[in-house]
mmCIF file of C-alpha atoms in Angstrom:
data_model
loop_
_atom_site.group_PDB
_atom_site.id
_atom_site.type_symbol
_atom_site.label_atom_id
_atom_site.label_comp_id
_atom_site.label_asym_id
_atom_site.label_seq_id
_atom_site.Cartn_x
_atom_site.Cartn_y
_atom_site.Cartn_z
ATOM 1 C CA UNK A 1 0.000 0.000 0.000
ATOM 2 C CA UNK A 2 2.870 2.363 0.777
ATOM 3 C CA UNK A 3 4.216 1.779 -2.720
ATOM 4 C CA UNK A 4 0.848 2.751 -4.198
ATOM 5 C CA UNK A 5 0.783 5.954 -2.155
ATOM 6 C CA UNK A 6 4.343 6.782 -3.247
ATOM 7 C CA UNK A 7 3.418 6.313 -6.903
ATOM 8 C CA UNK A 8 0.299 8.481 -6.509
ATOM 9 C CA UNK A 9 2.271 11.251 -4.822
ATOM 10 C CA UNK A 10 4.951 11.145 -7.532
ATOM 11 C CA UNK A 11 2.381 11.245 -10.367
ATOM 12 C CA UNK A 12 0.475 14.089 -8.725
ATOM 13 C CA UNK A 13 3.725 16.006 -8.182
ATOM 14 C CA UNK A 14 4.661 15.804 -11.868
ATOM 15 C CA UNK A 15 1.083 16.714 -12.866
ATOM 16 C CA UNK A 16 0.993 19.682 -10.475
ATOM 17 C CA UNK A 17 4.377 20.969 -11.642
ATOM 18 C CA UNK A 18 3.283 20.828 -15.274
ATOM 19 C CA UNK A 19 0.096 22.721 -14.450
ATOM 20 C CA UNK A 20 1.932 25.370 -12.443
ATOM 21 C CA UNK A 21 4.322 26.040 -15.328
ATOM 22 C CA UNK A 22 1.471 26.091 -17.858
ATOM 23 C CA UNK A 23 -0.904 28.360 -15.960
ATOM 24 C CA UNK A 24 1.552 30.704 -14.299
ATOM 25 C CA UNK A 25 4.073 31.060 -17.134
ATOM 26 C CA UNK A 26 2.129 30.268 -20.322
ATOM 27 C CA UNK A 27 0.924 32.846 -22.859
ATOM 28 C CA UNK A 28 -2.763 32.000 -22.422
ATOM 29 C CA UNK A 29 -4.804 35.069 -23.256
ATOM 30 C CA UNK A 30 -3.531 36.480 -26.524
ATOM 31 C CA UNK A 31 -6.128 37.476 -29.118
ATOM 32 C CA UNK A 32 -5.727 37.121 -32.900
ATOM 33 C CA UNK A 33 -3.796 39.954 -34.541
ATOM 34 C CA UNK A 34 -6.831 40.722 -36.707
ATOM 35 C CA UNK A 35 -8.795 41.685 -33.560
ATOM 36 C CA UNK A 36 -6.200 44.074 -32.100
ATOM 37 C CA UNK A 37 -7.880 47.458 -31.702
ATOM 38 C CA UNK A 38 -11.363 45.988 -32.250
ATOM 39 C CA UNK A 39 -14.280 46.005 -29.823
ATOM 40 C CA UNK A 40 -13.190 42.528 -28.675
ATOM 41 C CA UNK A 41 -9.704 43.776 -27.761
ATOM 42 C CA UNK A 42 -9.646 44.301 -23.969
ATOM 43 C CA UNK A 43 -7.123 47.161 -24.378
ATOM 44 C CA UNK A 44 -9.934 49.242 -25.916
ATOM 45 C CA UNK A 45 -12.185 49.127 -22.845
ATOM 46 C CA UNK A 46 -10.027 47.929 -19.892
ATOM 47 C CA UNK A 47 -6.991 49.438 -18.242
ATOM 48 C CA UNK A 48 -3.665 47.586 -18.265
ATOM 49 C CA UNK A 49 -4.090 46.897 -14.532
ATOM 50 C CA UNK A 50 -7.599 45.479 -15.030
ATOM 51 C CA UNK A 51 -6.337 43.216 -17.826
ATOM 52 C CA UNK A 52 -3.427 42.060 -15.665
ATOM 53 C CA UNK A 53 -5.699 41.388 -12.691
ATOM 54 C CA UNK A 54 -8.221 39.507 -14.841
ATOM 55 C CA UNK A 55 -5.549 37.263 -16.312
ATOM 56 C CA UNK A 56 -3.844 36.646 -12.952
ATOM 57 C CA UNK A 57 -7.108 35.763 -11.230
ATOM 58 C CA UNK A 58 -8.108 33.445 -14.073
ATOM 59 C CA UNK A 59 -4.741 31.657 -13.887
ATOM 60 C CA UNK A 60 -5.154 31.109 -10.131
ATOM 61 C CA UNK A 61 -8.754 29.880 -10.388
ATOM 62 C CA UNK A 62 -7.957 27.512 -13.247
ATOM 63 C CA UNK A 63 -4.925 26.136 -11.430
ATOM 64 C CA UNK A 64 -7.018 25.577 -8.296
ATOM 65 C CA UNK A 65 -9.654 23.738 -10.346
ATOM 66 C CA UNK A 66 -7.238 21.408 -12.114
ATOM 67 C CA UNK A 67 -5.366 20.662 -8.880
ATOM 68 C CA UNK A 68 -8.329 20.223 -6.525
ATOM 69 C CA UNK A 69 -10.192 17.499 -8.444
ATOM 70 C CA UNK A 70 -7.211 15.075 -8.692
ATOM 71 C CA UNK A 71 -6.319 16.000 -5.116
ATOM 72 C CA UNK A 72 -9.804 14.946 -4.020
ATOM 73 C CA UNK A 73 -9.383 11.654 -5.852
ATOM 74 C CA UNK A 74 -6.040 10.968 -4.192
ATOM 75 C CA UNK A 75 -7.314 11.895 -0.747
ATOM 76 C CA UNK A 76 -10.298 9.592 -1.099
ATOM 77 C CA UNK A 77 -7.981 6.697 -1.891
ATOM 78 C CA UNK A 78 -5.881 7.495 1.148
ATOM 79 C CA UNK A 79 -8.970 7.879 3.334
ATOM 80 C CA UNK A 80 -10.518 4.516 2.468
ATOM 81 C CA UNK A 81 -8.874 3.086 5.574
ATOM 82 C CA UNK A 82 -10.266 5.944 7.636
ATOM 83 C CA UNK A 83 -13.694 5.127 6.210
ATOM 84 C CA UNK A 84 -13.390 1.612 7.645
ATOM 85 C CA UNK A 85 -12.613 3.093 11.065
ATOM 86 C CA UNK A 86 -15.641 5.384 10.815
ATOM 87 C CA UNK A 87 -17.837 2.384 9.958
ATOM 88 C CA UNK A 88 -16.499 0.477 12.972
ATOM 89 C CA UNK A 89 -17.231 3.478 15.200
ATOM 90 C CA UNK A 90 -20.759 3.820 13.806
ATOM 91 C CA UNK A 91 -21.469 0.128 14.402
ATOM 92 C CA UNK A 92 -20.210 0.367 17.988
ATOM 93 C CA UNK A 93 -22.386 3.376 18.703
ATOM 94 C CA UNK A 94 -25.642 2.151 17.163
ATOM 95 C CA UNK A 95 -27.336 -1.059 16.088
ATOM 96 C CA UNK A 96 -29.885 0.613 13.802
ATOM 97 C CA UNK A 97 -28.611 0.877 10.221
ATOM 98 C CA UNK A 98 -30.193 4.331 9.781
ATOM 99 C CA UNK A 99 -28.221 5.761 12.701
ATOM 100 C CA UNK A 100 -25.058 4.066 11.474
ATOM 101 C CA UNK A 101 -25.529 5.792 8.103
ATOM 102 C CA UNK A 102 -26.045 9.163 9.802
ATOM 103 C CA UNK A 103 -22.893 8.804 11.918
ATOM 104 C CA UNK A 104 -20.744 7.563 9.027
ATOM 105 C CA UNK A 105 -21.891 10.272 6.594
ATOM 106 C CA UNK A 106 -21.510 12.960 9.267
ATOM 107 C CA UNK A 107 -17.925 11.945 10.096
ATOM 108 C CA UNK A 108 -16.789 11.500 6.502
ATOM 109 C CA UNK A 109 -18.451 14.697 5.223
ATOM 110 C CA UNK A 110 -16.952 16.685 8.077
ATOM 111 C CA UNK A 111 -13.504 15.229 7.396
ATOM 112 C CA UNK A 112 -13.622 16.074 3.677
ATOM 113 C CA UNK A 113 -14.874 19.610 4.364
ATOM 114 C CA UNK A 114 -12.126 20.250 6.907
ATOM 115 C CA UNK A 115 -9.418 18.939 4.565
ATOM 116 C CA UNK A 116 -10.528 21.194 1.708
ATOM 117 C CA UNK A 117 -11.334 24.207 3.848
ATOM 118 C CA UNK A 118 -7.852 25.734 3.262
ATOM 119 C CA UNK A 119 -8.477 25.689 -0.508
ATOM 120 C CA UNK A 120 -11.873 27.374 -0.143
ATOM 121 C CA UNK A 121 -10.470 29.964 2.245
ATOM 122 C CA UNK A 122 -7.522 30.676 -0.072
ATOM 123 C CA UNK A 123 -9.866 31.320 -3.007
ATOM 124 C CA UNK A 124 -12.079 33.495 -0.793
ATOM 125 C CA UNK A 125 -9.105 35.633 0.278
ATOM 126 C CA UNK A 126 -7.849 35.756 -3.302
ATOM 127 C CA UNK A 127 -11.188 37.113 -4.553
ATOM 128 C CA UNK A 128 -11.091 39.662 -1.742
ATOM 129 C CA UNK A 129 -7.598 40.798 -2.675
ATOM 130 C CA UNK A 130 -8.696 41.377 -6.285
ATOM 131 C CA UNK A 131 -11.809 43.260 -5.190
ATOM 132 C CA UNK A 132 -14.269 40.668 -6.521
ATOM 133 C CA UNK A 133 -15.478 39.397 -3.135
ATOM 134 C CA UNK A 134 -17.237 41.750 -0.716
ATOM 135 C CA UNK A 135 -18.140 38.850 1.565
ATOM 136 C CA UNK A 136 -17.436 39.255 5.272
ATOM 137 C CA UNK A 137 -15.812 36.480 7.254
ATOM 138 C CA UNK A 138 -19.113 35.939 9.058
ATOM 139 C CA UNK A 139 -20.935 35.428 5.726
ATOM 140 C CA UNK A 140 -18.191 33.085 4.538
ATOM 141 C CA UNK A 141 -18.570 30.850 7.595
ATOM 142 C CA UNK A 142 -22.344 31.150 7.534
ATOM 143 C CA UNK A 143 -22.468 29.949 3.917
ATOM 144 C CA UNK A 144 -20.067 27.135 4.760
ATOM 145 C CA UNK A 145 -22.344 26.032 7.578
ATOM 146 C CA UNK A 146 -25.415 26.061 5.322
ATOM 147 C CA UNK A 147 -23.530 24.183 2.606
ATOM 148 C CA UNK A 148 -22.462 21.554 5.133
ATOM 149 C CA UNK A 149 -25.979 21.002 6.494
ATOM 150 C CA UNK A 150 -27.596 20.804 3.040
ATOM 151 C CA UNK A 151 -24.866 18.501 1.742
ATOM 152 C CA UNK A 152 -25.121 16.322 4.832
ATOM 153 C CA UNK A 153 -28.902 15.945 4.565
ATOM 154 C CA UNK A 154 -28.767 15.321 0.818
ATOM 155 C CA UNK A 155 -26.022 12.716 1.214
ATOM 156 C CA UNK A 156 -27.853 10.889 4.006
ATOM 157 C CA UNK A 157 -31.022 10.663 1.882
ATOM 158 C CA UNK A 158 -28.987 9.513 -1.135
ATOM 159 C CA UNK A 159 -27.161 6.832 0.869
ATOM 160 C CA UNK A 160 -30.390 5.518 2.382
ATOM 161 C CA UNK A 161 -31.943 5.199 -1.079
ATOM 162 C CA UNK A 162 -28.779 3.607 -2.459
ATOM 163 C CA UNK A 163 -28.600 1.011 0.341
ATOM 164 C CA UNK A 164 -32.289 0.183 -0.085
ATOM 165 C CA UNK A 165 -31.984 -0.263 -3.858
ATOM 166 C CA UNK A 166 -28.710 -2.217 -3.562
ATOM 167 C CA UNK A 167 -30.288 -4.661 -1.123
ATOM 168 C CA UNK A 168 -33.268 -5.364 -3.377
ATOM 169 C CA UNK A 169 -31.509 -5.410 -6.743
ATOM 170 C CA UNK A 170 -27.743 -5.982 -6.352
ATOM 171 C CA UNK A 171 -27.252 -6.502 -10.113
ATOM 172 C CA UNK A 172 -29.526 -3.737 -11.378
ATOM 173 C CA UNK A 173 -29.177 -1.085 -8.686
ATOM 174 C CA UNK A 174 -27.604 1.362 -11.147
ATOM 175 C CA UNK A 175 -30.742 1.318 -13.314
ATOM 176 C CA UNK A 176 -33.215 1.690 -10.434
ATOM 177 C CA UNK A 177 -31.085 4.358 -8.785
ATOM 178 C CA UNK A 178 -31.002 6.277 -12.073
ATOM 179 C CA UNK A 179 -34.796 6.069 -12.376
ATOM 180 C CA UNK A 180 -35.259 7.288 -8.807
ATOM 181 C CA UNK A 181 -32.834 10.165 -9.418
ATOM 182 C CA UNK A 182 -35.045 11.676 -12.143
ATOM 183 C CA UNK A 183 -37.953 12.820 -9.917
ATOM 184 C CA UNK A 184 -35.448 13.894 -7.254
ATOM 185 C CA UNK A 185 -33.651 16.153 -9.770
ATOM 186 C CA UNK A 186 -36.955 17.617 -10.938
ATOM 187 C CA UNK A 187 -38.058 18.207 -7.348
ATOM 188 C CA UNK A 188 -34.811 19.980 -6.404
ATOM 189 C CA UNK A 189 -34.945 22.126 -9.553
ATOM 190 C CA UNK A 190 -38.541 23.041 -8.726
ATOM 191 C CA UNK A 191 -37.899 24.074 -5.116
ATOM 192 C CA UNK A 192 -34.513 25.745 -5.658
ATOM 193 C CA UNK A 193 -35.791 29.290 -6.415
ATOM 194 C CA UNK A 194 -38.273 29.405 -3.541
ATOM 195 C CA UNK A 195 -36.655 27.207 -0.857
ATOM 196 C CA UNK A 196 -32.902 26.812 -1.362
ATOM 197 C CA UNK A 197 -31.806 30.144 -2.884
ATOM 198 C CA UNK A 198 -33.516 32.278 -0.189
ATOM 199 C CA UNK A 199 -31.412 30.486 2.447
ATOM 200 C CA UNK A 200 -28.422 32.428 1.137
ATOM 201 C CA UNK A 201 -29.794 35.692 -0.247
ATOM 202 C CA UNK A 202 -32.751 38.051 -0.020
ATOM 203 C CA UNK A 203 -34.981 38.192 -3.098
ATOM 204 C CA UNK A 204 -37.440 40.966 -3.747
ATOM 205 C CA UNK A 205 -39.381 42.383 -6.692
ATOM 206 C CA UNK A 206 -37.366 44.671 -8.957
ATOM 207 C CA UNK A 207 -37.511 48.178 -7.479
ATOM 208 C CA UNK A 208 -36.873 50.156 -10.695
ATOM 209 C CA UNK A 209 -40.433 50.386 -12.010
ATOM 210 C CA UNK A 210 -39.454 51.799 -15.416
ATOM 211 C CA UNK A 211 -36.954 49.005 -16.046
ATOM 212 C CA UNK A 212 -39.421 46.473 -14.679
ATOM 213 C CA UNK A 213 -42.038 47.615 -17.181
ATOM 214 C CA UNK A 214 -39.529 47.371 -20.041
ATOM 215 C CA UNK A 215 -38.538 43.848 -19.008
ATOM 216 C CA UNK A 216 -42.174 42.762 -18.690
ATOM 217 C CA UNK A 217 -42.849 44.171 -22.165
ATOM 218 C CA UNK A 218 -40.043 41.983 -23.486
ATOM 219 C CA UNK A 219 -41.565 39.050 -21.621
ATOM 220 C CA UNK A 220 -44.965 39.739 -23.176
ATOM 221 C CA UNK A 221 -43.409 39.857 -26.657
ATOM 222 C CA UNK A 222 -41.804 36.501 -25.883
ATOM 223 C CA UNK A 223 -45.160 35.090 -24.701
ATOM 224 C CA UNK A 224 -43.747 34.537 -21.225
ATOM 225 C CA UNK A 225 -46.551 34.622 -18.613
ATOM 226 C CA UNK A 226 -44.531 36.749 -16.183
ATOM 227 C CA UNK A 227 -45.815 39.498 -13.906
ATOM 228 C CA UNK A 228 -42.715 39.808 -11.748
ATOM 229 C CA UNK A 229 -38.947 40.256 -12.062
ATOM 230 C CA UNK A 230 -36.672 39.711 -9.060
ATOM 231 C CA UNK A 231 -33.500 41.319 -7.802
ATOM 232 C CA UNK A 232 -31.156 39.688 -5.302
ATOM 233 C CA UNK A 233 -28.741 41.380 -2.897
ATOM 234 C CA UNK A 234 -25.546 39.849 -4.283
ATOM 235 C CA UNK A 235 -23.618 43.059 -3.536
ATOM 236 C CA UNK A 236 -23.214 41.676 0.005
ATOM 237 C CA UNK A 237 -21.052 38.922 -1.485
ATOM 238 C CA UNK A 238 -19.496 40.186 -4.688
ATOM 239 C CA UNK A 239 -18.900 43.175 -6.933
ATOM 240 C CA UNK A 240 -19.395 40.965 -10.027
ATOM 241 C CA UNK A 241 -22.503 41.312 -12.192
ATOM 242 C CA UNK A 242 -24.859 38.603 -13.418
ATOM 243 C CA UNK A 243 -28.443 37.596 -14.103
ATOM 244 C CA UNK A 244 -30.038 34.179 -14.479
ATOM 245 C CA UNK A 245 -33.182 32.139 -14.868
ATOM 246 C CA UNK A 246 -33.791 29.011 -12.793
ATOM 247 C CA UNK A 247 -36.553 26.749 -11.572
ATOM 248 C CA UNK A 248 -39.239 24.958 -13.558
ATOM 249 C CA UNK A 249 -42.992 25.252 -13.916
ATOM 250 C CA UNK A 250 -44.673 27.900 -11.800
ATOM 251 C CA UNK A 251 -41.506 28.383 -9.734
ATOM 252 C CA UNK A 252 -39.356 29.571 -12.662
ATOM 253 C CA UNK A 253 -37.768 32.951 -11.907
ATOM 254 C CA UNK A 254 -35.850 35.564 -13.855
ATOM 255 C CA UNK A 255 -33.411 37.209 -11.453
ATOM 256 C CA UNK A 256 -31.013 40.168 -11.659
ATOM 257 C CA UNK A 257 -28.168 40.671 -9.232
ATOM 258 C CA UNK A 258 -28.415 44.122 -7.681
ATOM 259 C CA UNK A 259 -24.859 44.772 -8.903
ATOM 260 C CA UNK A 260 -25.998 44.633 -12.518
ATOM 261 C CA UNK A 261 -28.545 47.362 -11.815
ATOM 262 C CA UNK A 262 -25.791 49.660 -10.597
ATOM 263 C CA UNK A 263 -23.204 48.977 -13.289
ATOM 264 C CA UNK A 264 -25.065 48.519 -16.584
ATOM 265 C CA UNK A 265 -27.231 50.946 -18.515
ATOM 266 C CA UNK A 266 -30.933 50.092 -19.076
ATOM 267 C CA UNK A 267 -30.464 49.144 -22.750
ATOM 268 C CA UNK A 268 -27.540 46.905 -21.780
ATOM 269 C CA UNK A 269 -29.607 45.251 -19.047
ATOM 270 C CA UNK A 270 -32.418 44.595 -21.529
ATOM 271 C CA UNK A 271 -30.085 42.640 -23.819
ATOM 272 C CA UNK A 272 -29.010 40.546 -20.834
ATOM 273 C CA UNK A 273 -32.604 39.956 -19.753
ATOM 274 C CA UNK A 274 -33.641 39.034 -23.296
ATOM 275 C CA UNK A 275 -30.848 36.454 -23.182
ATOM 276 C CA UNK A 276 -32.315 35.012 -19.965
ATOM 277 C CA UNK A 277 -35.783 34.970 -21.517
ATOM 278 C CA UNK A 278 -34.313 33.020 -24.411
ATOM 279 C CA UNK A 279 -33.444 30.259 -21.959
ATOM 280 C CA UNK A 280 -37.066 30.192 -20.816
ATOM 281 C CA UNK A 281 -38.670 30.394 -24.266
ATOM 282 C CA UNK A 282 -36.444 27.735 -25.801
ATOM 283 C CA UNK A 283 -36.856 25.519 -22.705
ATOM 284 C CA UNK A 284 -33.140 25.314 -22.059
ATOM 285 C CA UNK A 285 -33.694 24.364 -18.419
ATOM 286 C CA UNK A 286 -35.668 21.297 -19.503
ATOM 287 C CA UNK A 287 -33.153 20.492 -22.238
ATOM 288 C CA UNK A 288 -30.348 20.779 -19.674
ATOM 289 C CA UNK A 289 -32.161 18.448 -17.288
ATOM 290 C CA UNK A 290 -32.802 15.938 -20.104
ATOM 291 C CA UNK A 291 -29.160 16.093 -21.199
ATOM 292 C CA UNK A 292 -27.997 15.614 -17.613
ATOM 293 C CA UNK A 293 -30.340 12.637 -17.155
ATOM 294 C CA UNK A 294 -29.029 11.047 -20.356
ATOM 295 C CA UNK A 295 -25.419 11.525 -19.247
ATOM 296 C CA UNK A 296 -26.228 10.177 -15.787
ATOM 297 C CA UNK A 297 -27.678 6.999 -17.343
ATOM 298 C CA UNK A 298 -24.253 6.271 -18.832
ATOM 299 C CA UNK A 299 -22.611 7.441 -15.616
ATOM 300 C CA UNK A 300 -24.607 5.126 -13.361
ATOM 301 C CA UNK A 301 -23.875 2.153 -15.621
ATOM 302 C CA UNK A 302 -20.151 2.911 -15.607
ATOM 303 C CA UNK A 303 -20.211 3.537 -11.844
ATOM 304 C CA UNK A 304 -21.836 0.144 -11.251
ATOM 305 C CA UNK A 305 -19.105 -1.721 -13.108
ATOM 306 C CA UNK A 306 -16.246 0.422 -11.709
ATOM 307 C CA UNK A 307 -17.574 0.044 -8.150
ATOM 308 C CA UNK A 308 -17.854 -3.727 -8.427
ATOM 309 C CA UNK A 309 -14.427 -4.079 -10.099
ATOM 310 C CA UNK A 310 -12.683 -1.830 -7.580
ATOM 311 C CA UNK A 311 -14.085 -3.643 -4.553
ATOM 312 C CA UNK A 312 -13.261 -7.082 -5.947
ATOM 313 C CA UNK A 313 -9.740 -5.989 -6.861
ATOM 314 C CA UNK A 314 -8.828 -3.735 -3.934
ATOM 315 C CA UNK A 315 -11.592 -3.795 -1.300
ATOM 316 C CA UNK A 316 -10.052 -6.427 0.961
ATOM 317 C CA UNK A 317 -6.758 -4.500 1.152
ATOM 318 C CA UNK A 318 -8.544 -1.644 2.883
ATOM 319 C CA UNK A 319 -10.764 -3.877 4.994
ATOM 320 C CA UNK A 320 -13.953 -3.216 3.015
ATOM 321 C CA UNK A 321 -16.365 -6.134 3.400
ATOM 322 C CA UNK A 322 -18.213 -5.772 0.103
ATOM 323 C CA UNK A 323 -20.649 -3.646 -1.867
ATOM 324 C CA UNK A 324 -23.063 -3.301 1.069
ATOM 325 C CA UNK A 325 -20.377 -2.013 3.446
ATOM 326 C CA UNK A 326 -20.732 1.595 4.572
ATOM 327 C CA UNK A 327 -16.967 1.893 4.251
ATOM 328 C CA UNK A 328 -17.343 1.320 0.491
ATOM 329 C CA UNK A 329 -19.302 4.565 0.030
ATOM 330 C CA UNK A 330 -16.132 6.685 -0.410
ATOM 331 C CA UNK A 331 -15.328 4.447 -3.393
ATOM 332 C CA UNK A 332 -18.577 5.565 -5.017
ATOM 333 C CA UNK A 333 -17.708 9.171 -4.217
ATOM 334 C CA UNK A 334 -14.288 8.684 -5.798
ATOM 335 C CA UNK A 335 -15.887 7.250 -8.939
ATOM 336 C CA UNK A 336 -18.398 10.130 -9.052
ATOM 337 C CA UNK A 337 -15.606 12.728 -8.856
ATOM 338 C CA UNK A 338 -13.611 10.988 -11.594
ATOM 339 C CA UNK A 339 -16.643 10.843 -13.893
ATOM 340 C CA UNK A 340 -17.672 14.424 -13.126
ATOM 341 C CA UNK A 341 -14.193 15.642 -14.042
ATOM 342 C CA UNK A 342 -14.068 13.488 -17.175
ATOM 343 C CA UNK A 343 -17.544 14.532 -18.354
ATOM 344 C CA UNK A 344 -17.002 18.274 -17.800
ATOM 345 C CA UNK A 345 -16.083 18.906 -21.472
ATOM 346 C CA UNK A 346 -19.327 17.271 -22.672
ATOM 347 C CA UNK A 347 -21.427 19.199 -20.150
ATOM 348 C CA UNK A 348 -19.763 22.504 -20.999
ATOM 349 C CA UNK A 349 -20.040 21.920 -24.751
ATOM 350 C CA UNK A 350 -23.801 21.507 -24.368
ATOM 351 C CA UNK A 351 -24.003 24.573 -22.126
ATOM 352 C CA UNK A 352 -22.113 26.731 -24.622
ATOM 353 C CA UNK A 353 -24.557 25.738 -27.358
ATOM 354 C CA UNK A 354 -27.623 26.837 -25.403
ATOM 355 C CA UNK A 355 -25.881 30.001 -24.176
ATOM 356 C CA UNK A 356 -25.196 30.990 -27.781
ATOM 357 C CA UNK A 357 -28.812 30.196 -28.644
ATOM 358 C CA UNK A 358 -29.875 32.583 -25.872
ATOM 359 C CA UNK A 359 -27.591 35.280 -27.331
ATOM 360 C CA UNK A 360 -29.255 34.768 -30.719
ATOM 361 C CA UNK A 361 -32.660 35.115 -29.071
ATOM 362 C CA UNK A 362 -31.533 38.299 -27.298
ATOM 363 C CA UNK A 363 -30.687 39.882 -30.644
ATOM 364 C CA UNK A 364 -33.950 38.657 -32.128
ATOM 365 C CA UNK A 365 -35.882 40.422 -29.371
ATOM 366 C CA UNK A 366 -33.862 43.634 -28.909
ATOM 367 C CA UNK A 367 -31.954 43.994 -32.177
ATOM 368 C CA UNK A 368 -29.387 46.002 -30.208
ATOM 369 C CA UNK A 369 -25.955 44.540 -30.892
ATOM 370 C CA UNK A 370 -24.189 47.711 -29.741
ATOM 371 C CA UNK A 371 -25.789 47.590 -26.298
ATOM 372 C CA UNK A 372 -24.891 43.904 -26.002
ATOM 373 C CA UNK A 373 -21.262 44.666 -26.894
ATOM 374 C CA UNK A 374 -21.097 47.394 -24.253
ATOM 375 C CA UNK A 375 -22.710 45.036 -21.717
ATOM 376 C CA UNK A 376 -20.103 42.324 -22.213
ATOM 377 C CA UNK A 377 -17.249 44.799 -22.246
ATOM 378 C CA UNK A 378 -18.484 45.965 -18.852
ATOM 379 C CA UNK A 379 -18.913 42.380 -17.648
ATOM 380 C CA UNK A 380 -15.287 41.651 -18.563
ATOM 381 C CA UNK A 381 -14.171 44.844 -16.817
ATOM 382 C CA UNK A 382 -16.181 44.456 -13.612
ATOM 383 C CA UNK A 383 -15.942 40.659 -13.244
ATOM 384 C CA UNK A 384 -12.229 40.656 -14.106
ATOM 385 C CA UNK A 385 -12.847 38.117 -16.855
ATOM 386 C CA UNK A 386 -10.337 37.644 -19.687
ATOM 387 C CA UNK A 387 -12.060 38.027 -23.068
ATOM 388 C CA UNK A 388 -10.585 34.696 -24.187
ATOM 389 C CA UNK A 389 -9.443 31.481 -22.531
ATOM 390 C CA UNK A 390 -7.051 28.671 -23.547
ATOM 391 C CA UNK A 391 -8.764 25.633 -25.046
ATOM 392 C CA UNK A 392 -8.028 23.452 -22.009
ATOM 393 C CA UNK A 393 -9.804 25.863 -19.665
ATOM 394 C CA UNK A 394 -12.686 26.387 -22.075
ATOM 395 C CA UNK A 395 -13.226 22.623 -22.382
ATOM 396 C CA UNK A 396 -13.290 21.952 -18.650
ATOM 397 C CA UNK A 397 -14.603 25.244 -17.203
ATOM 398 C CA UNK A 398 -16.192 27.139 -20.068
ATOM 399 C CA UNK A 399 -19.938 26.884 -19.611
ATOM 400 C CA UNK A 400 -20.357 29.979 -21.844
ATOM 401 C CA UNK A 401 -18.725 31.081 -25.088
ATOM 402 C CA UNK A 402 -15.778 33.377 -24.407
ATOM 403 C CA UNK A 403 -16.488 37.091 -24.133
ATOM 404 C CA UNK A 404 -14.474 37.592 -27.332
ATOM 405 C CA UNK A 405 -16.707 35.122 -29.203
ATOM 406 C CA UNK A 406 -19.849 36.792 -27.882
ATOM 407 C CA UNK A 407 -18.703 40.305 -28.754
ATOM 408 C CA UNK A 408 -17.774 39.132 -32.263
ATOM 409 C CA UNK A 409 -21.234 37.622 -32.670
ATOM 410 C CA UNK A 410 -22.971 40.818 -31.539
ATOM 411 C CA UNK A 411 -20.720 42.882 -33.779
ATOM 412 C CA UNK A 412 -21.516 40.637 -36.743
ATOM 413 C CA UNK A 413 -25.224 40.923 -35.941
ATOM 414 C CA UNK A 414 -24.982 44.699 -35.652
ATOM 415 C CA UNK A 415 -23.330 44.948 -39.063
#
């Protein structure tokens, strides 16, 4: 086992060194010579310091992303023995399987959160140093506490369902678990705007009545049965600007961050809101859910075979008694992290397609390419976002087209 750990550490060290050189020293953000001096050139609307800060922050965030996922995988391997000890402790404390699950999940979730707390705190302080985060230390810890409780409850429910399905169908649990996950995903998507989101922020109707009327007119033209637009007090957490649509059915909401109201002009905001309405009109939320369900079908099938193979090949070395053992749950978590990391390019590719479709819809509704260009120039400036990203980052982290690609589209439309 020590030899395995030594190999893992050596491989991770080489991987980390390569990433550090690539992200901290590489020429990652150059734009084509043909675009120098154009509206997509950040030098035409950002200061040299803003460009430098945007690129530095992007390098740090990307490096943290590409290091943290493999680090999680390695830690989970190392902690499989600890998982066995947690299972033993849970069995000594309680005879009831439900209480054993609660104790095991509580201990393991707490351990993982504590181990990765330094990474989260580093990124929090980094955002503060660049002026992106306005979050107080109290809010940071408060959000962490809420995240922990919600994650704990969700994991306990998931484990209980998994154990129940595994017991009744040991050779088809992946299929039944996938089927059960569909209504759970729909339920969470439905309650998110009205139950989960308000746990973190205050939502209220848009206060600017003139802008509200303009947005509702756009909604009426789009045949969206909306009589309300919401604003959320994100300025307590960040100086960045954003808007979004989430939820399904009667709980679907179009939301503006209060920061966007302070930093964009009304015509610029309307192009952003028309984009969000495009998501609603073209049913992108439902398409996203369907795409995620289809991917998860493949994922559950692969997880079933990987889980069974891993436990047969390695389980006994860590003291795991079999597929039903609570101590085997970190193996499933390890497999889930691996598949999530590996499937990120496919998920982001789909997301970029629907985001571009929403941009097209925004132009269809407003016809104002110039306002859209100004909006995204301001987004790049305020959010400290480079207008372009290297392919590797765009594949794994790019849920939207780059700002350069979006400005070029709006400019083409305007012409």
